[in-house]
Coordinates of C-alpha atoms in Angstrom, one line a residue:
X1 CA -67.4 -12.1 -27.5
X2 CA -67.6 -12.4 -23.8
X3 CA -64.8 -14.6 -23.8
X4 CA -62.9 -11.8 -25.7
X5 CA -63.7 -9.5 -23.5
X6 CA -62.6 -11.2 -20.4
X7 CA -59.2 -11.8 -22.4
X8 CA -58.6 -8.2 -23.2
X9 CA -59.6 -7.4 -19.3
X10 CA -56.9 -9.3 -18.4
X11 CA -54.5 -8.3 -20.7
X12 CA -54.7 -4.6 -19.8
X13 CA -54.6 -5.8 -15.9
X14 CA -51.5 -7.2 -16.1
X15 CA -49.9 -4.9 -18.1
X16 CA -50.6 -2.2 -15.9
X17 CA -49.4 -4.4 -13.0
X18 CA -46.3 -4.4 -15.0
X19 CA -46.5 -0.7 -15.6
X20 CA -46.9 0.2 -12.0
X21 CA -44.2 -2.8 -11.3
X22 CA -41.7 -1.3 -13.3
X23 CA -42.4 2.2 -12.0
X24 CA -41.9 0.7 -8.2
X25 CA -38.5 -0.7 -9.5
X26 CA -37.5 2.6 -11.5
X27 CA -38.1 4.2 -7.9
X28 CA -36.6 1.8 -6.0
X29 CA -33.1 2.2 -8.2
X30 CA -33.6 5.8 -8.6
X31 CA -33.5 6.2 -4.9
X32 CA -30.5 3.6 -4.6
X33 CA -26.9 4.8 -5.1
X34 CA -23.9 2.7 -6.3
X35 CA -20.7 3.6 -5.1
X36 CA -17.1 2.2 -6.7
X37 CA -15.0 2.1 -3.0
X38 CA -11.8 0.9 -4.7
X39 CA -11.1 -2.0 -2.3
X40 CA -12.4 -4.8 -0.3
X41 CA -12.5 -3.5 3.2
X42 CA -10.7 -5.9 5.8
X43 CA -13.5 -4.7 8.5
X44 CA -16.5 -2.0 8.7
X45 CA -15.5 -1.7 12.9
X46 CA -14.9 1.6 13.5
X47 CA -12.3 1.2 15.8
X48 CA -10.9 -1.4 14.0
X49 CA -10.6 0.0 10.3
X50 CA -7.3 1.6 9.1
X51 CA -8.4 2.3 5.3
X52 CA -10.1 5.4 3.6
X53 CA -12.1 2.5 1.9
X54 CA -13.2 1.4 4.6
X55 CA -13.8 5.1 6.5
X56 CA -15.9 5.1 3.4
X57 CA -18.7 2.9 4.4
X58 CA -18.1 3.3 8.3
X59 CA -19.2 7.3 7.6
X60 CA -22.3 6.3 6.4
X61 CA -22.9 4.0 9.1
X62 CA -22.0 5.5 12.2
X63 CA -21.2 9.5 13.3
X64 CA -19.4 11.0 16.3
X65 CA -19.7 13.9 18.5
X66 CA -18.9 15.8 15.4
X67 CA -18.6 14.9 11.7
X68 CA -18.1 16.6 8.5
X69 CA -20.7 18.5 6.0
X70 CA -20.3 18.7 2.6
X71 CA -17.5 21.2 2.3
X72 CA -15.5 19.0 4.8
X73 CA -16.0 21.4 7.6
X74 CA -16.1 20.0 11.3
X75 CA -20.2 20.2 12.4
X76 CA -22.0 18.8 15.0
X77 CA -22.6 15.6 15.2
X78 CA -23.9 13.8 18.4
X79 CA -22.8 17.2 20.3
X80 CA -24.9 19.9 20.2
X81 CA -22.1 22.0 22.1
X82 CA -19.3 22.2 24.4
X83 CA -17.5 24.0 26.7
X84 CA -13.7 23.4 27.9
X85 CA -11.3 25.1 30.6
X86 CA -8.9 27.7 30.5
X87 CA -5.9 25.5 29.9
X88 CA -7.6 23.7 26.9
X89 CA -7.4 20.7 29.1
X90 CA -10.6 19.6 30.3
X91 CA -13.6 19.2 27.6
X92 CA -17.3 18.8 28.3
X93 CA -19.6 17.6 25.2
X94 CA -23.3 18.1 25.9
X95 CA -25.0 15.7 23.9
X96 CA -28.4 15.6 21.8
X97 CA -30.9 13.7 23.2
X98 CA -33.0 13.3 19.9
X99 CA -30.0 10.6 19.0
X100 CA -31.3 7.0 18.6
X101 CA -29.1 3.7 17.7
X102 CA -30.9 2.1 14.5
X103 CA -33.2 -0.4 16.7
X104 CA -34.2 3.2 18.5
X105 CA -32.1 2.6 21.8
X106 CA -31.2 6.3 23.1
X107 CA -27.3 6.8 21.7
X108 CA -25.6 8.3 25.2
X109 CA -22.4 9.3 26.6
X110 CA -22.0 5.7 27.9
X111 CA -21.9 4.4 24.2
X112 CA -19.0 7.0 23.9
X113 CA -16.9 5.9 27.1
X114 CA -17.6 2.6 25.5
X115 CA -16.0 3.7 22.6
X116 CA -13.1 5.4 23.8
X117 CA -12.2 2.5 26.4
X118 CA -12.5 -0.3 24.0
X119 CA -10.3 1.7 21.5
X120 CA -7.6 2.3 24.0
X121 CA -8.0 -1.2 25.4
X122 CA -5.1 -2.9 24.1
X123 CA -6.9 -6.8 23.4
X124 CA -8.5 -4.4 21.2
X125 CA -5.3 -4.3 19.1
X126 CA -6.6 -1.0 17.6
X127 CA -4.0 0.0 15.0
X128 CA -5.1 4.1 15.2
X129 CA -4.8 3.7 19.5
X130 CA -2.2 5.8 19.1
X131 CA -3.9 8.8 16.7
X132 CA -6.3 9.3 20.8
X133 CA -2.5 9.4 23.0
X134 CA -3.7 13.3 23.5
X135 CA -6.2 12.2 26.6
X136 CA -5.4 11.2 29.9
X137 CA -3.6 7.8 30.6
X138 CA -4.4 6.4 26.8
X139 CA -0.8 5.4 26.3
X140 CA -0.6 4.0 29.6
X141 CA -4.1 1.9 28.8
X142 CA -2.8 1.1 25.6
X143 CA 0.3 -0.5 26.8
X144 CA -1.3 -2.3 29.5
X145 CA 0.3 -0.5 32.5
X146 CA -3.5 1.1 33.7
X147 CA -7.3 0.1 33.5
X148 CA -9.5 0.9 31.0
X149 CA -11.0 2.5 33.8
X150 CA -8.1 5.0 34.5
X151 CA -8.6 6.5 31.1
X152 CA -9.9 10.7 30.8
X153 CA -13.3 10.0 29.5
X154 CA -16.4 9.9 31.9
X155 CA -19.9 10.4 31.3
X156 CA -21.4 13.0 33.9
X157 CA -24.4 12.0 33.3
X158 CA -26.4 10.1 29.9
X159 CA -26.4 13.3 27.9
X160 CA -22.8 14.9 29.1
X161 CA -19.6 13.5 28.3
X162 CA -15.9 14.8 29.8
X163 CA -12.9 14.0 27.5
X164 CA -9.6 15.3 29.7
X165 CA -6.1 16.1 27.6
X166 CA -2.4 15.7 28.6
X167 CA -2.0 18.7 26.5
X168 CA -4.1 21.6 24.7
X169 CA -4.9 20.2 21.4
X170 CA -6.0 22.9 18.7
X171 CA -7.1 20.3 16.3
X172 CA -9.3 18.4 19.1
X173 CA -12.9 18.9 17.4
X174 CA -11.3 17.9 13.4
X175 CA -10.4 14.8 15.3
X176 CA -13.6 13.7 16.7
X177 CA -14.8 13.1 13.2
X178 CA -12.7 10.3 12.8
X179 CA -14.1 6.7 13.0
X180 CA -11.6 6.4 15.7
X181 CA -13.9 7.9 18.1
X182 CA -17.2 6.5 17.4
X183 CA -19.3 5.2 20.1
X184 CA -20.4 1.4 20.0
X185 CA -23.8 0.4 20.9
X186 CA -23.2 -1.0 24.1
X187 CA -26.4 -3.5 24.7
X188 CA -25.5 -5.1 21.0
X189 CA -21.4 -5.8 22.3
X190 CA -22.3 -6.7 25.8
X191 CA -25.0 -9.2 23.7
X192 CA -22.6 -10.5 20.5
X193 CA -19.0 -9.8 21.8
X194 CA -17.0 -9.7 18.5
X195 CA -19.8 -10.7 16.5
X196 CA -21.3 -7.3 17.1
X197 CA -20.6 -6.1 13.7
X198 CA -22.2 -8.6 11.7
X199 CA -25.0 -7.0 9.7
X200 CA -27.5 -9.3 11.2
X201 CA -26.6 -8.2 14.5
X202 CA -25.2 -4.3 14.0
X203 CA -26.7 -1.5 15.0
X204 CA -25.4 1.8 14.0
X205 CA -26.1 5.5 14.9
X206 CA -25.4 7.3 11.2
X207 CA -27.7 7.8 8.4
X208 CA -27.6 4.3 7.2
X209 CA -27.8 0.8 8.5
X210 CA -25.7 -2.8 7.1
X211 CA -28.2 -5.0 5.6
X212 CA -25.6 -7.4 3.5
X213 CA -21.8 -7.7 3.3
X214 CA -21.0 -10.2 0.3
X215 CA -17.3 -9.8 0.1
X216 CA -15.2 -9.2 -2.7
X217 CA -19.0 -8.3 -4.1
X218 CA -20.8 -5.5 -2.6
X219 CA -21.4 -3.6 0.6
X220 CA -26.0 -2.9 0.8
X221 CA -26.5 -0.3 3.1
X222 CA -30.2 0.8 4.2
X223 CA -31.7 4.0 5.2
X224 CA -31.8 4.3 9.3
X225 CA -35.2 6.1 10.2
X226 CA -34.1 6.5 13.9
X227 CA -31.1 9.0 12.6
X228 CA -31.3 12.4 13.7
X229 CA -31.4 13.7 10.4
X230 CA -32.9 11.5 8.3
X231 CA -35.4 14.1 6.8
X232 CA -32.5 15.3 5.3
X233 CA -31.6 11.8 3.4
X234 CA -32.2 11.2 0.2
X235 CA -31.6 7.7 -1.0
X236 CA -33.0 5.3 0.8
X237 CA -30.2 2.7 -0.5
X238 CA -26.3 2.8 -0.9
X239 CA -24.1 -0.3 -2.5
X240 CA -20.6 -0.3 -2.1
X241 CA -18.7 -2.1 -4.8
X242 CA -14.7 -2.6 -4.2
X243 CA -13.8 -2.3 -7.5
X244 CA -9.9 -1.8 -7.4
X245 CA -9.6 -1.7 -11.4
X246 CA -9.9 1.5 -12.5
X247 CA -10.4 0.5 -16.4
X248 CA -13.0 -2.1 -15.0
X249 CA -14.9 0.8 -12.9
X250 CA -15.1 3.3 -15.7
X251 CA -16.8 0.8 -18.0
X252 CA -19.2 0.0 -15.2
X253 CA -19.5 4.2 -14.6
X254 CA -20.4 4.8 -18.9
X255 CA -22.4 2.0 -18.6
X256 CA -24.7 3.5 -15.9
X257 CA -23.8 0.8 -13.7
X258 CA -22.1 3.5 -11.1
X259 CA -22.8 6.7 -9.7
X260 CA -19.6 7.5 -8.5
X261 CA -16.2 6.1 -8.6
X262 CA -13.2 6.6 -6.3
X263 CA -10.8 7.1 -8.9
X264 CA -10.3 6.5 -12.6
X265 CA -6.9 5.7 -15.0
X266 CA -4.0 7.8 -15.4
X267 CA -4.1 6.8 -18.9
X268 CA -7.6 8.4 -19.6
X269 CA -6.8 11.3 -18.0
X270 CA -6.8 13.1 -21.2
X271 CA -9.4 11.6 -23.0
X272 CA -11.6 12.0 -19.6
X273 CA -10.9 16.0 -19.6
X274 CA -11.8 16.3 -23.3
X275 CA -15.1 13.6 -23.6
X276 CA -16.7 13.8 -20.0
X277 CA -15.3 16.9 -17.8
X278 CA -18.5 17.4 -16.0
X279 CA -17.9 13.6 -14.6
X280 CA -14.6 14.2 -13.2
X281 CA -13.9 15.9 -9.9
X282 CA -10.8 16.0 -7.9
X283 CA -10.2 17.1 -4.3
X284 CA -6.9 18.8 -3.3
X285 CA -6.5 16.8 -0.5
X286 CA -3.8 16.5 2.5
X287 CA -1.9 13.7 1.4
X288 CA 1.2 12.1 1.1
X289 CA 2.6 9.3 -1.0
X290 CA 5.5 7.4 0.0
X291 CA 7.8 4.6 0.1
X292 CA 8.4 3.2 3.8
X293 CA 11.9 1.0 4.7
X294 CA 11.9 -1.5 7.3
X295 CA 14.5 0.1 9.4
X296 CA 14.7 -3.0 11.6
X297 CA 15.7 -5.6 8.9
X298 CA 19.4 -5.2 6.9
X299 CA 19.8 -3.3 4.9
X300 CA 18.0 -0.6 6.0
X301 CA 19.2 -0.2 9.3
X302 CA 21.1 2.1 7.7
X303 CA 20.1 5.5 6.8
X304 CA 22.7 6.0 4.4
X305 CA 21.6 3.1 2.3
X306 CA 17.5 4.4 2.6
X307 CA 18.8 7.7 0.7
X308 CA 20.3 6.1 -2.0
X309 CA 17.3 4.4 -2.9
X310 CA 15.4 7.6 -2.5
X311 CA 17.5 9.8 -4.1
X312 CA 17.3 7.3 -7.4
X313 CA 13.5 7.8 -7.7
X314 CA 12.7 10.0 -10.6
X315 CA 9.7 12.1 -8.8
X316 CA 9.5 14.4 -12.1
X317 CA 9.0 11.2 -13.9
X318 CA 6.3 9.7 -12.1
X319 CA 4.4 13.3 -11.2
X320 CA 4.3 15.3 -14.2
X321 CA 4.8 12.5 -17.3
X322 CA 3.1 9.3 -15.8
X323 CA 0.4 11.1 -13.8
X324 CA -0.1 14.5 -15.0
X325 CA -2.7 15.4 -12.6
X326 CA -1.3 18.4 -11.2
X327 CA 0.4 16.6 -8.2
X328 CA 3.2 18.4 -6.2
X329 CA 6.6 16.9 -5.9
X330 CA 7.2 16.0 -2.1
X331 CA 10.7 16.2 -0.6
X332 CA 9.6 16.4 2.8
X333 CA 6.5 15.1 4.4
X334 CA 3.7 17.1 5.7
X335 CA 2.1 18.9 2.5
X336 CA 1.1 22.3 1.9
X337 CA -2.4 23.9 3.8
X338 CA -1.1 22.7 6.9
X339 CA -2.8 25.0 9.4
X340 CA -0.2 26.9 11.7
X341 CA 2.9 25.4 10.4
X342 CA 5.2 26.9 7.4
X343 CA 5.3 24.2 4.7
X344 CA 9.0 23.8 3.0
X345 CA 11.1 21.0 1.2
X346 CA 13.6 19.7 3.4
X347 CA 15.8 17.1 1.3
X348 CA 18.9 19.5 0.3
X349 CA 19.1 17.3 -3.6
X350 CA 16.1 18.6 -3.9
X351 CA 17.6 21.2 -6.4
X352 CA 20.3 19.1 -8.1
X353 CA 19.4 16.9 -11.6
X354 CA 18.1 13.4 -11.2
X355 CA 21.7 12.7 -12.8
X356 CA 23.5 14.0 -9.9
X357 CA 21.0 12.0 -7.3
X358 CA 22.1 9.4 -9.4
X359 CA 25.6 9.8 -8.9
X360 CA 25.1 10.3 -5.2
X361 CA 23.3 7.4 -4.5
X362 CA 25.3 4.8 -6.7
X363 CA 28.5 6.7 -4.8
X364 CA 26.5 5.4 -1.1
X365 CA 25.8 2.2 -2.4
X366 CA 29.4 1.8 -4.1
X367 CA 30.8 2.7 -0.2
X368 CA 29.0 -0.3 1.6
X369 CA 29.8 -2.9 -1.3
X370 CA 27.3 -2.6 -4.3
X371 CA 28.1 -2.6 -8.1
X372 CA 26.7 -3.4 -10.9
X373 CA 27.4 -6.7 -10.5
X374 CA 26.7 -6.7 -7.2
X375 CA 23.7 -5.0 -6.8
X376 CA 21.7 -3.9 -3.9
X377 CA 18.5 -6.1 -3.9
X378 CA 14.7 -5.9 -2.3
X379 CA 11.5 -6.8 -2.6
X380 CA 9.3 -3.4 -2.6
X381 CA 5.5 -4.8 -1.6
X382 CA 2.8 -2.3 -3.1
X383 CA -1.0 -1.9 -3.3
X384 CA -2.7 -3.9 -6.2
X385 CA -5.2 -2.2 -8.6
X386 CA -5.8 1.5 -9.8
X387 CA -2.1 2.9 -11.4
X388 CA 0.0 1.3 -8.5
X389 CA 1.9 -1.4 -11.0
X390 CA 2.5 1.3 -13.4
X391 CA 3.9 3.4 -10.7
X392 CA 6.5 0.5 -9.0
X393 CA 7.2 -1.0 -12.8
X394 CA 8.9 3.0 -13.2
X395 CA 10.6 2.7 -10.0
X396 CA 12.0 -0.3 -10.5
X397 CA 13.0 1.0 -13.6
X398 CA 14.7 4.4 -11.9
X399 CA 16.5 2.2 -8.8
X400 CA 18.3 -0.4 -11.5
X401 CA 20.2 3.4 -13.0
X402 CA 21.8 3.3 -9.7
X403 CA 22.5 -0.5 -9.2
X404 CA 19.8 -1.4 -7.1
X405 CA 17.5 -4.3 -8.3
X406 CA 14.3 -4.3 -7.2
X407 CA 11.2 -7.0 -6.7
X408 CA 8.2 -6.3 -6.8
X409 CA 5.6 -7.9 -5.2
X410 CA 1.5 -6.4 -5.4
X411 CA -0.9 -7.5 -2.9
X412 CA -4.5 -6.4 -2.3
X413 CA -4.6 -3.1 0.2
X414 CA -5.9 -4.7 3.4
X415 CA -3.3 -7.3 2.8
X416 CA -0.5 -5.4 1.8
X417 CA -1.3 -2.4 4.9
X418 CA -1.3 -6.2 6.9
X419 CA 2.1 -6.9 6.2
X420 CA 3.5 -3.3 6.6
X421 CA 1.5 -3.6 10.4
X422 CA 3.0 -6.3 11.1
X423 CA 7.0 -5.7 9.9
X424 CA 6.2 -8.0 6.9
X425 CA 8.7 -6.4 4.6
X426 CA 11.8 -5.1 3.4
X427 CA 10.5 -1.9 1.5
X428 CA 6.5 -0.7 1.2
X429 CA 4.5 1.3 -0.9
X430 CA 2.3 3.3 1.7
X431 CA 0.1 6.4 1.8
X432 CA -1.1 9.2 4.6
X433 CA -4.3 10.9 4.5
X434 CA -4.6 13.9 7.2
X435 CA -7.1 13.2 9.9
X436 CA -7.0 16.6 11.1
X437 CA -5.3 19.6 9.8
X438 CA -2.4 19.6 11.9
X439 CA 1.4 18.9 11.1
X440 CA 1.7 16.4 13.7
X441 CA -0.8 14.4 12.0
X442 CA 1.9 13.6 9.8
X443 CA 5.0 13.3 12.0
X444 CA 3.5 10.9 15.1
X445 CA 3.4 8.5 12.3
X446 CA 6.9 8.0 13.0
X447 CA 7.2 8.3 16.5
X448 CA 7.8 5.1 18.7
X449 CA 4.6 5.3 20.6
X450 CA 2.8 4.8 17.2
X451 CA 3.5 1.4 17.0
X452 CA 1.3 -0.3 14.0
X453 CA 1.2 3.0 12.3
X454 CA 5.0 3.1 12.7
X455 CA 5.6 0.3 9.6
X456 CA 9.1 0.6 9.4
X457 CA 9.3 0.7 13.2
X458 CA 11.6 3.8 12.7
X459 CA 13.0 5.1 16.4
X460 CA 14.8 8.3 17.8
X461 CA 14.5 9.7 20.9
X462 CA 15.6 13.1 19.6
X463 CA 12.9 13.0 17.2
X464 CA 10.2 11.4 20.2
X465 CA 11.4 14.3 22.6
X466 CA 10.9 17.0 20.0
X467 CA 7.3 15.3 19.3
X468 CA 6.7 15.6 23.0
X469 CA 7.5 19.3 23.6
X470 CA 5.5 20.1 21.2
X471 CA 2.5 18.8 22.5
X472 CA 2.9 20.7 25.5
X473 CA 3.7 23.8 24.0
X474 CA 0.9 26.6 24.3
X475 CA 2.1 29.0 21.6
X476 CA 1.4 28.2 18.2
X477 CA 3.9 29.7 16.8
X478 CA 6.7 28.1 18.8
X479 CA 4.9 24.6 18.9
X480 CA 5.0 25.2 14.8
X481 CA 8.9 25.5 15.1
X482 CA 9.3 22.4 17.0
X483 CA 7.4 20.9 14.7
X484 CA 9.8 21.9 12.0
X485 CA 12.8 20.5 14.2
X486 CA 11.5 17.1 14.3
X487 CA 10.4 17.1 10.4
X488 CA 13.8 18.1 9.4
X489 CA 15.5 15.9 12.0
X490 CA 13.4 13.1 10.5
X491 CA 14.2 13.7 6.8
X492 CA 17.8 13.7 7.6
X493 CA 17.3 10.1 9.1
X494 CA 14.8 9.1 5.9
X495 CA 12.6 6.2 7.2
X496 CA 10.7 7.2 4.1
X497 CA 10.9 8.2 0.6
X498 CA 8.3 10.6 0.1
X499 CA 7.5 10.7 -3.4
X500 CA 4.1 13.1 -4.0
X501 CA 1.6 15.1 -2.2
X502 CA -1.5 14.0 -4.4
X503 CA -5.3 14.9 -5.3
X504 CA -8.3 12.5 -4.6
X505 CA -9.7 11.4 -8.0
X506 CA -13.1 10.6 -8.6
X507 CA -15.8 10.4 -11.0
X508 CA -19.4 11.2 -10.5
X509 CA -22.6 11.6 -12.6
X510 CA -24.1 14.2 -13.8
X511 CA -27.4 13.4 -12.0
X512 CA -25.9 13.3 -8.7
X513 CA -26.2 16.7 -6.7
X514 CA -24.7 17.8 -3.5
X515 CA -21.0 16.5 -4.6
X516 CA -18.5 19.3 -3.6
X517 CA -15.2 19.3 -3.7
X518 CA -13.4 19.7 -0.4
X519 CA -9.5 19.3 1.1
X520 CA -10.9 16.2 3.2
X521 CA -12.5 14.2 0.3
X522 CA -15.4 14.1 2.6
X523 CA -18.2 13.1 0.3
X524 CA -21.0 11.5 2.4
X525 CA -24.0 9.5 1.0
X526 CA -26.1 11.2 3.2
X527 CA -25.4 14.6 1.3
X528 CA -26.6 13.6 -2.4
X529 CA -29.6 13.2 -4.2
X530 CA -30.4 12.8 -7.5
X531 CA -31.4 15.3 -9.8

């Protein structure tokens, strides 16, 4: 009986050790989220990085003078305030001193000169140097032709930092939300060099800390205690997965196995509106999908051959009957909701049938040699995973109408964005994602001065000129028609083929609170919870 007894003791121990086990690990999950991030990032160095997917990530683990909240608004971040001159020149950030790196070093306005200088230096090789060209002496840092020390960014003292212009810049706060301009923590790179970013090495200064990067598996974040805010967190956990099939990430999302995804497939669109609409949300971002042409390499040198493959892509096709989300057509390329700048379509054929494009282009190509037996040919390189095949497979399919033969070639994003950096390619699927509302977010892609952002290495001193009066033009209104000059002057030359100004798709679950829907597709870990 005794012996029973003893039995049956230990019986209900251990199940209530698994009881209270289980519960641990139902809290411990509950409190994790799992994110779909749509790609392998190439790097999580903020002044590295060139990829949303990777802006992702780097947004929970670092923050700036200012980042976004949940609506996708500009708020304070390490700055508590500023002040700046009457020419909008000279800006002074006074910074918080509650502000503590995650191994609870102070973060100050060295880290941020740090920052600014290492970004601008050019062994850096920084492919968005050129998006920070608006301070004092970055190009000529950038190019090698001053010191990192010659650059307009000085700390006054820990706790006050002085950013200086070449210009007045309207959209300067916006900008200071972007990775870009992130501090580093100067005691871990003086310590690692390069290695810095390794998670067992890293600190950060943002809501979360790395604590593994498996690649081509998952991205484990942890919760920072030292952030600022961290009363304000809710899961103590994030996991990135780069999951780059959107078929393969919705199973995963019904299965449970995801809170949210970046994106889902064109093809369920429908079946997703009528059998889950509470899990799908889309953001009417500032956006621009395009096609980019090498306009160093034969045959596109030549403007006159760039139009006739643009003017052969069916854009009605591909927005309203392949996609169907709603999409805008783009013939132009800075989108609508541009702040102080009147949005219009600039290719003339915008208004004639896709049968008279047709005739037009096949007309061009028939002028400089090419038939239908002797057809102009490329290789188009495009992003691999979500709907990208099924977009290029119809473009191929539009371009042969007009003799053009096309081949196409997919590659991972970091790889493909790689070979577009780096002049890699005849013709390349690209896409822009406004940093800050402003239209010359969109055109200094295609300046000279832009360099790896430049793909096609596209170059017109009309256009550059243009670009630079506007910079230094104090009235909105005329700095807006300037603007408008250099868009118009650039369609005319077509580097690109812009094809759509899109929406940022995502699915999200039901449980998960604090998800609003915003023109930056700002969605922060730090600002959800679970119901």
């Amino acid at each position: 009986m005794i012996k029973r007894l003893k039995k049956l003791k230990n019986f209900i121990f251990i199940l209530l050790l698994t009881i209270v086990s289980s519960a641990s690990l139902y809290a411990e999950s509950n409190k994790t989220l799992f994110r779909g991030n749509g790609a392998e990032p190439d790097t999580l160095d903020p002044h590295l990085a060139s990829g949303s997917w990777e802006g992702n990530v780097i947004n929970d683990l670092f923050i700036g003078l200012y980042t976004k909240n949940e609506y996708g608004e500009p708020v304070n971040g390490s700055a508590i305030d500023y002040k700046k001159s009457t020419d909008g020149i000279v800006y002074n950030f006074y910074l918080r001193e509650d502000h503590f790196w995650s191994d609870g070093i102070n973060v100050t306005a060295h880290d941020y000169v740090e920052g600014f200088r290492r970004v601008m230096n050019p062994n850096t090789a920084s492919q968005y140097a050129s998006l920070l060209y608006l301070i004092k002496n970055a190009k000529e840092v950038n190019t090698g032709k001053l010191s990192v020390n010659s650059l307009g960014v000085r700390a006054i003292n820990d706790y006050e930092l002085e950013i200086v212009l070449n210009y007045p810049a309207p959209y300067l706060i916006e900008l200071l939300t972007h990775y870009t301009t992130y501090p580093v923590p100067r005691h871990i790179l003086n310590k690692f060099g390069k290695e810095w970013i390794k998670p067992k090495n890293i600190e950060t200064n943002g809501p979360y800390k790395l604590f593994n990067w498996r690649p081509h598996d998952n991205i484990h974040l942890k919760r920072n205690s030292f952030f600022y805010d961290n009363e304000n967190v809710w899961f103590n956990e994030v996991i990135f997965y780069p999951i780059d099939d959107n078929e393969a990430a919705l199973r995963k999302f019904r299965a449970g196995e995801l809170d949210t995804n970046n994106g889902y497939p064109e093809n369920k669109s429908q079946w997703l509106k009528k059998n889950m609409p509470k899990n799908i949300k889309h953001d009417n971002i500032r956006v621009i999908s395009y096609l980019v042409f090498n306009s160093e390499k034969i045959p596109f040198n030549d403007k006159e051959i760039r139009k006739a493959v643009s003017l052969s892509i069916d854009r009605d096709v591909i927005v309203n009957k392949i996609r169907n989300f709603n999409e805008t057509i783009a013939w132009s390329l800075v989108p609508k909701g541009i702040a102080n700048y009147e949005f219009s379509n600039i290719i003339k054929e915008e208004n004639l049938s896709q049968d008279e494009r047709y005739n037009i282009a096949k007309d061009i190509l028939s002028n400089k040699g090419y038939s239908k037996n002797n057809p102009l040919k490329f290789t188009l390189k495009y992003r691999s995973g979500g709907d990208q095949k099924k977009h290029m497979v119809a473009i191929q399919s539009m371009l042969s109408k007009a003799n053009i033969s096309v081949n196409l070639e997919a590659s991972e994003p970091k790889v493909l964005y790689n070979y577009l950096r780096t002049g890699d390619f005849q013709v390349g699927d690209a896409g822009w994602i406004a940093d800050y509302n402003d239209a010359s977010n969109f055109l200094f892609l295609f300046e000279t001065s832009s360099s790896g952002l430049n793909y096609g290495k596209y170059s017109n001193k009309i256009f550059d000129n243009l670009m630079s009066k506007a910079k230094n033009e104090i009235d909105i209104s005329e700095r807006a028609k300037i603007l408008k000059q250099a868009e118009i002057l650039l369609m005319n030359d077509m580097p690109l083929a812009p094809i759509l100004f899109g929406i940022s798709r995502h699915l999200v679950q039901e449980d998960i609170e604090g998800w609003i829907e915003n023109p930056s597709s700002f969605h922060a870990s730090r600002y959800l919870r679970r119901r």
